Amino acid sequence: MSCHPDGFPLFLTFDLDAETMWTARDPNNANRPILMSQGAYGWKVGIWRILDLLDRYGIKSTFFVPGLVMEQRPQVVEALLERGHEIAHHSWSHAWIVNLSPEQEREEMERGIEIIKRMTGRAPRGWRSPAAEFSAITMDLLVDYGFDYSSNFFDDDSPYLHSHKGRPTKLVELPFRWVLDDAPFFQYSIVLPGRTLQAPSAALEAWTLEFDTLYAEGRMMMLGMHPQLIGQPSRLTLLDGIIKHALAHSRVVIGRCDELVDAMRPGLEAARP
């Protein structure tokens, strides 16, 4: 049975890291204009292609945006809100959590919450960590600040409710895996040794096979993408292709994380041990 009352949930999510993808690795990268321009492509070009494609299909989605990017690119925030998309928490500066002290991690969390409240009028409901990392206190913060969902863990193909310190929480996990992320296929740079580029057809084949199995099993599918990668011309055909493939199936529901979580929560609560 599907984990969503109306069908099979497909999440098309986007991490708008922009330049923070590089400055979080090394602050000195801010002095390398060509490297920084690779991040700028996301907000200057890529995201607009993505938004137009989603509009053509009438799809509303979730964008995980670092607070620093929101502060620097308010025109992008305005466009996301005008087109009906959700903005979720993706830290303040995209700093890798494992390199932070507990005080620094809490500051990253609080600054991100503050700017989302200020620019969207509401607190963020969802969280995705930078570089898919948690510290010893990350779950404490998610519970303390009342998040409704997390999209971070790699341990399942179905949504589930977290327990923390032996107690049930309201936090719904929307798990994903690296094969469902565009970066392993497409993130290439001279500062990332060993990275190779793959054709969009390789990712489309992988994502289509993943979809077919997950759909047959009645689970869910979480895709994580980056506008600076998936928003390039050849890669947009990949996004278009997986949308077309999904919509050819009768029970597929594509939507924002917050809205799909609201729909699936009663079933998850009822199934909780």
Tab-separated table of C-alpha atoms in Angstrom:
chain	number	residue	atom	x	y	z
A	1	MET	CA	0.000	0.000	0.000
A	2	SER	CA	1.260	3.465	-0.862
A	3	CYS	CA	2.564	5.660	1.944
A	4	HIS	CA	0.452	8.507	0.511
A	5	PRO	CA	-3.357	8.248	0.635
A	6	ASP	CA	-3.736	9.452	-2.948
A	7	GLY	CA	-0.916	7.519	-4.578
A	8	PHE	CA	2.846	7.329	-5.025
A	9	PRO	CA	4.756	10.410	-3.780
A	10	LEU	CA	7.522	11.755	-6.015
A	11	PHE	CA	9.573	14.559	-4.497
A	12	LEU	CA	11.503	16.818	-6.877
A	13	THR	CA	13.695	18.857	-4.535
A	14	PHE	CA	16.432	21.374	-5.251
A	15	ASP	CA	19.350	22.556	-3.129
A	16	LEU	CA	20.109	26.127	-4.207
A	17	ASP	CA	23.632	26.212	-2.813
A	18	ALA	CA	24.976	28.695	-5.393
A	19	GLU	CA	28.413	30.007	-4.396
A	20	THR	CA	28.183	28.477	-0.910
A	21	MET	CA	28.849	25.067	-2.456
A	22	TRP	CA	32.423	26.317	-2.890
A	23	THR	CA	32.922	28.769	-0.023
A	24	ALA	CA	31.790	26.123	2.462
A	25	ARG	CA	34.586	23.850	1.259
A	26	ASP	CA	37.185	26.602	1.591
A	27	PRO	CA	36.516	30.285	2.393
A	28	ASN	CA	39.485	31.185	0.169
A	29	ASN	CA	37.442	30.017	-2.804
A	30	ALA	CA	35.660	33.381	-2.595
A	31	ASN	CA	38.828	34.797	-4.200
A	32	ARG	CA	38.599	32.443	-7.188
A	33	PRO	CA	36.113	34.124	-9.559
A	34	ILE	CA	35.933	31.310	-12.097
A	35	LEU	CA	35.199	28.734	-9.417
A	36	MET	CA	32.587	31.024	-7.876
A	37	SER	CA	30.960	31.524	-11.260
A	38	GLN	CA	30.161	27.800	-11.335
A	39	GLY	CA	27.976	28.366	-8.271
A	40	ALA	CA	26.527	31.594	-9.630
A	41	TYR	CA	25.179	29.681	-12.628
A	42	GLY	CA	22.569	28.200	-10.299
A	43	TRP	CA	20.870	31.495	-9.430
A	44	LYS	CA	21.682	33.357	-12.654
A	45	VAL	CA	20.572	30.763	-15.214
A	46	GLY	CA	19.786	27.284	-13.946
A	47	ILE	CA	16.961	28.034	-11.563
A	48	TRP	CA	14.981	29.972	-14.153
A	49	ARG	CA	15.036	27.036	-16.562
A	50	ILE	CA	13.892	24.763	-13.737
A	51	LEU	CA	11.076	27.086	-12.693
A	52	ASP	CA	9.821	27.382	-16.262
A	53	LEU	CA	9.873	23.596	-16.675
A	54	LEU	CA	7.971	23.054	-13.432
A	55	ASP	CA	5.436	25.687	-14.503
A	56	ARG	CA	4.829	23.843	-17.769
A	57	TYR	CA	3.797	20.777	-15.777
A	58	GLY	CA	1.997	22.707	-13.044
A	59	ILE	CA	4.362	21.243	-10.427
A	60	LYS	CA	5.034	22.887	-7.065
A	61	SER	CA	8.238	21.781	-5.379
A	62	THR	CA	10.563	22.374	-2.426
A	63	PHE	CA	13.795	24.339	-2.574
A	64	PHE	CA	16.329	23.960	0.239
A	65	VAL	CA	18.140	27.297	0.352
A	66	PRO	CA	21.004	28.455	2.591
A	67	GLY	CA	20.133	31.661	4.417
A	68	LEU	CA	23.137	33.444	2.956
A	69	VAL	CA	21.880	32.757	-0.566
A	70	MET	CA	18.449	34.084	0.388
A	71	GLU	CA	20.029	37.271	1.735
A	72	GLN	CA	22.170	37.784	-1.360
A	73	ARG	CA	19.535	36.837	-3.980
A	74	PRO	CA	16.147	38.120	-2.790
A	75	GLN	CA	14.866	38.139	-6.372
A	76	VAL	CA	15.122	34.349	-6.411
A	77	VAL	CA	13.235	34.036	-3.128
A	78	GLU	CA	10.508	36.285	-4.529
A	79	ALA	CA	10.217	34.143	-7.668
A	80	LEU	CA	10.006	30.905	-5.679
A	81	LEU	CA	7.228	32.280	-3.506
A	82	GLU	CA	5.329	33.829	-6.410
A	83	ARG	CA	5.313	30.489	-8.220
A	84	GLY	CA	4.052	28.608	-5.178
A	85	HIS	CA	7.128	26.659	-4.130
A	86	GLU	CA	8.241	25.838	-0.595
A	87	ILE	CA	11.467	27.224	0.846
A	88	ALA	CA	13.028	24.881	3.393
A	89	HIS	CA	16.062	25.161	5.667
A	90	HIS	CA	19.516	24.301	4.307
A	91	SER	CA	21.699	25.997	6.953
A	92	TRP	CA	22.955	29.581	6.880
A	93	SER	CA	26.258	29.281	5.007
A	94	HIS	CA	26.284	25.626	3.879
A	95	ALA	CA	29.072	25.008	6.381
A	96	TRP	CA	29.760	21.310	6.850
A	97	ILE	CA	28.284	20.387	10.203
A	98	VAL	CA	31.061	18.005	11.180
A	99	ASN	CA	33.495	20.941	11.155
A	100	LEU	CA	31.396	23.106	13.505
A	101	SER	CA	31.261	23.426	17.269
A	102	PRO	CA	27.834	22.939	18.872
A	103	GLU	CA	27.572	26.716	19.307
A	104	GLN	CA	28.378	27.337	15.660
A	105	GLU	CA	25.869	24.731	14.509
A	106	ARG	CA	23.127	26.289	16.633
A	107	GLU	CA	23.968	29.714	15.208
A	108	GLU	CA	23.739	28.340	11.648
A	109	MET	CA	20.344	26.858	12.500
A	110	GLU	CA	18.984	30.002	14.165
A	111	ARG	CA	20.177	32.419	11.483
A	112	GLY	CA	18.625	30.263	8.781
A	113	ILE	CA	15.311	30.069	10.630
A	114	GLU	CA	15.284	33.833	11.165
A	115	ILE	CA	15.775	34.759	7.521
A	116	ILE	CA	13.201	32.236	6.319
A	117	LYS	CA	10.684	33.687	8.767
A	118	ARG	CA	11.522	37.207	7.639
A	119	MET	CA	11.397	36.549	3.897
A	120	THR	CA	8.561	34.024	3.700
A	121	GLY	CA	6.431	34.972	6.711
A	122	ARG	CA	6.629	31.552	8.337
A	123	ALA	CA	9.114	29.257	10.018
A	124	PRO	CA	10.686	26.525	7.872
A	125	ARG	CA	9.032	23.134	8.164
A	126	GLY	CA	11.789	21.029	6.642
A	127	TRP	CA	15.550	20.594	6.980
A	128	ARG	CA	18.261	19.184	4.772
A	129	SER	CA	21.820	19.301	6.048
A	130	PRO	CA	24.750	20.548	3.972
A	131	ALA	CA	26.770	17.700	2.477
A	132	ALA	CA	24.486	15.094	4.092
A	133	GLU	CA	25.996	15.213	7.577
A	134	PHE	CA	24.609	15.252	11.124
A	135	SER	CA	26.443	15.957	14.362
A	136	ALA	CA	25.678	14.696	17.850
A	137	ILE	CA	23.297	17.647	18.410
A	138	THR	CA	21.585	18.003	15.020
A	139	MET	CA	18.575	15.892	15.945
A	140	ASP	CA	18.259	17.812	19.223
A	141	LEU	CA	18.004	21.031	17.214
A	142	LEU	CA	15.405	19.646	14.797
A	143	VAL	CA	13.209	18.542	17.694
A	144	ASP	CA	13.772	21.718	19.727
A	145	TYR	CA	12.859	23.991	16.828
A	146	GLY	CA	9.781	21.986	15.895
A	147	PHE	CA	10.609	20.845	12.384
A	148	ASP	CA	7.977	18.711	10.674
A	149	TYR	CA	10.246	16.790	8.322
A	150	SER	CA	13.841	15.932	7.549
A	151	SER	CA	15.266	14.779	4.221
A	152	ASN	CA	18.682	13.475	5.153
A	153	PHE	CA	18.899	9.777	6.003
A	154	PHE	CA	19.813	6.987	3.611
A	155	ASP	CA	18.348	4.064	5.570
A	156	ASP	CA	14.987	3.433	3.874
A	157	ASP	CA	12.950	3.823	0.703
A	158	SER	CA	9.785	4.814	2.579
A	159	PRO	CA	8.989	7.734	4.865
A	160	TYR	CA	9.024	7.138	8.579
A	161	LEU	CA	8.652	8.963	11.880
A	162	HIS	CA	11.779	9.576	13.913
A	163	SER	CA	12.176	8.627	17.530
A	164	HIS	CA	14.752	10.539	19.530
A	165	LYS	CA	16.262	9.602	22.854
A	166	GLY	CA	13.695	6.870	23.247
A	167	ARG	CA	10.685	9.090	22.582
A	168	PRO	CA	8.457	9.428	19.529
A	169	THR	CA	8.631	12.719	17.639
A	170	LYS	CA	6.514	14.371	14.951
A	171	LEU	CA	9.558	14.527	12.649
A	172	VAL	CA	8.924	12.685	9.371
A	173	GLU	CA	11.986	11.433	7.520
A	174	LEU	CA	11.919	11.607	3.711
A	175	PRO	CA	14.982	9.463	2.936
A	176	PHE	CA	17.080	9.541	-0.192
A	177	ARG	CA	20.312	8.036	-1.512
A	178	TRP	CA	23.254	9.232	-3.561
A	179	VAL	CA	21.956	7.540	-6.702
A	180	LEU	CA	18.949	9.885	-6.465
A	181	ASP	CA	21.151	12.994	-6.341
A	182	ASP	CA	22.456	14.795	-9.431
A	183	ALA	CA	25.854	15.707	-7.942
A	184	PRO	CA	27.480	12.248	-8.217
A	185	PHE	CA	26.647	12.263	-11.926
A	186	PHE	CA	27.457	15.860	-12.832
A	187	GLN	CA	29.548	17.762	-10.289
A	188	TYR	CA	32.909	18.236	-11.938
A	189	SER	CA	35.612	20.774	-11.128
A	190	ILE	CA	39.385	20.983	-11.279
A	191	VAL	CA	39.396	21.310	-7.478
A	192	LEU	CA	37.569	17.989	-7.005
A	193	PRO	CA	40.065	15.296	-8.052
A	194	GLY	CA	38.631	12.087	-9.432
A	195	ARG	CA	35.280	13.541	-10.467
A	196	THR	CA	34.116	12.627	-13.955
A	197	LEU	CA	31.133	13.792	-15.955
A	198	GLN	CA	28.386	11.422	-17.032
A	199	ALA	CA	25.834	11.828	-19.779
A	200	PRO	CA	22.293	12.814	-18.756
A	201	SER	CA	21.147	9.505	-20.229
A	202	ALA	CA	23.072	7.648	-17.510
A	203	ALA	CA	21.226	9.449	-14.751
A	204	LEU	CA	17.900	9.098	-16.579
A	205	GLU	CA	18.431	5.352	-16.839
A	206	ALA	CA	19.280	5.087	-13.138
A	207	TRP	CA	16.400	7.286	-11.997
A	208	THR	CA	13.902	5.547	-14.269
A	209	LEU	CA	14.877	2.115	-12.941
A	210	GLU	CA	14.723	3.426	-9.371
A	211	PHE	CA	11.281	4.885	-10.025
A	212	ASP	CA	9.922	1.691	-11.561
A	213	THR	CA	10.979	-0.442	-8.584
A	214	LEU	CA	9.866	2.051	-5.932
A	215	TYR	CA	6.536	2.567	-7.697
A	216	ALA	CA	5.912	-1.172	-7.942
A	217	GLU	CA	6.664	-1.535	-4.230
A	218	GLY	CA	4.376	1.355	-3.278
A	219	ARG	CA	7.076	3.401	-1.572
A	220	MET	CA	8.204	6.962	-2.438
A	221	MET	CA	10.983	8.621	-4.439
A	222	MET	CA	13.084	11.565	-3.310
A	223	LEU	CA	15.235	13.304	-5.921
A	224	GLY	CA	17.782	15.865	-4.735
A	225	MET	CA	19.091	18.250	-7.380
A	226	HIS	CA	21.135	21.444	-7.653
A	227	PRO	CA	20.155	24.280	-10.028
A	228	GLN	CA	23.793	24.875	-10.985
A	229	LEU	CA	23.941	21.239	-12.174
A	230	ILE	CA	20.472	20.086	-13.278
A	231	GLY	CA	19.702	23.552	-14.708
A	232	GLN	CA	22.264	23.199	-17.486
A	233	PRO	CA	20.746	22.610	-20.948
A	234	SER	CA	21.531	18.926	-21.459
A	235	ARG	CA	20.691	18.019	-17.844
A	236	LEU	CA	17.298	19.720	-18.001
A	237	THR	CA	16.304	17.045	-20.506
A	238	LEU	CA	16.920	14.552	-17.685
A	239	LEU	CA	14.512	16.358	-15.376
A	240	ASP	CA	11.950	16.634	-18.157
A	241	GLY	CA	12.389	12.944	-18.938
A	242	ILE	CA	11.855	11.681	-15.403
A	243	ILE	CA	8.775	13.894	-15.018
A	244	LYS	CA	7.289	12.513	-18.232
A	245	HIS	CA	8.058	8.955	-17.183
A	246	ALA	CA	6.480	9.473	-13.782
A	247	LEU	CA	3.348	11.168	-15.086
A	248	ALA	CA	2.716	8.230	-17.410
A	249	HIS	CA	1.828	6.291	-14.231
A	250	SER	CA	-1.640	6.777	-12.808
A	251	ARG	CA	-0.936	6.983	-9.069
A	252	VAL	CA	1.939	9.458	-9.038
A	253	VAL	CA	1.630	12.564	-6.859
A	254	ILE	CA	4.334	15.231	-7.342
A	255	GLY	CA	4.347	18.102	-4.869
A	256	ARG	CA	5.926	20.138	-2.125
A	257	CYS	CA	7.488	18.290	0.779
A	258	ASP	CA	5.376	20.088	3.381
A	259	GLU	CA	2.079	19.291	1.655
A	260	LEU	CA	2.933	15.660	0.945
A	261	VAL	CA	4.105	15.172	4.533
A	262	ASP	CA	0.787	16.552	5.800
A	263	ALA	CA	-1.058	14.052	3.616
A	264	MET	CA	0.998	11.040	4.681
A	265	ARG	CA	1.326	11.874	8.387
A	266	PRO	CA	-1.981	10.289	9.545
A	267	GLY	CA	-0.999	6.963	8.008
A	268	LEU	CA	2.482	7.112	9.514
A	269	GLU	CA	1.065	7.932	12.937
A	270	ALA	CA	-1.426	5.074	12.697
A	271	ALA	CA	1.337	2.633	11.745
A	272	ARG	CA	3.714	3.742	14.470
A	273	PRO	CA	4.535	0.862	16.845
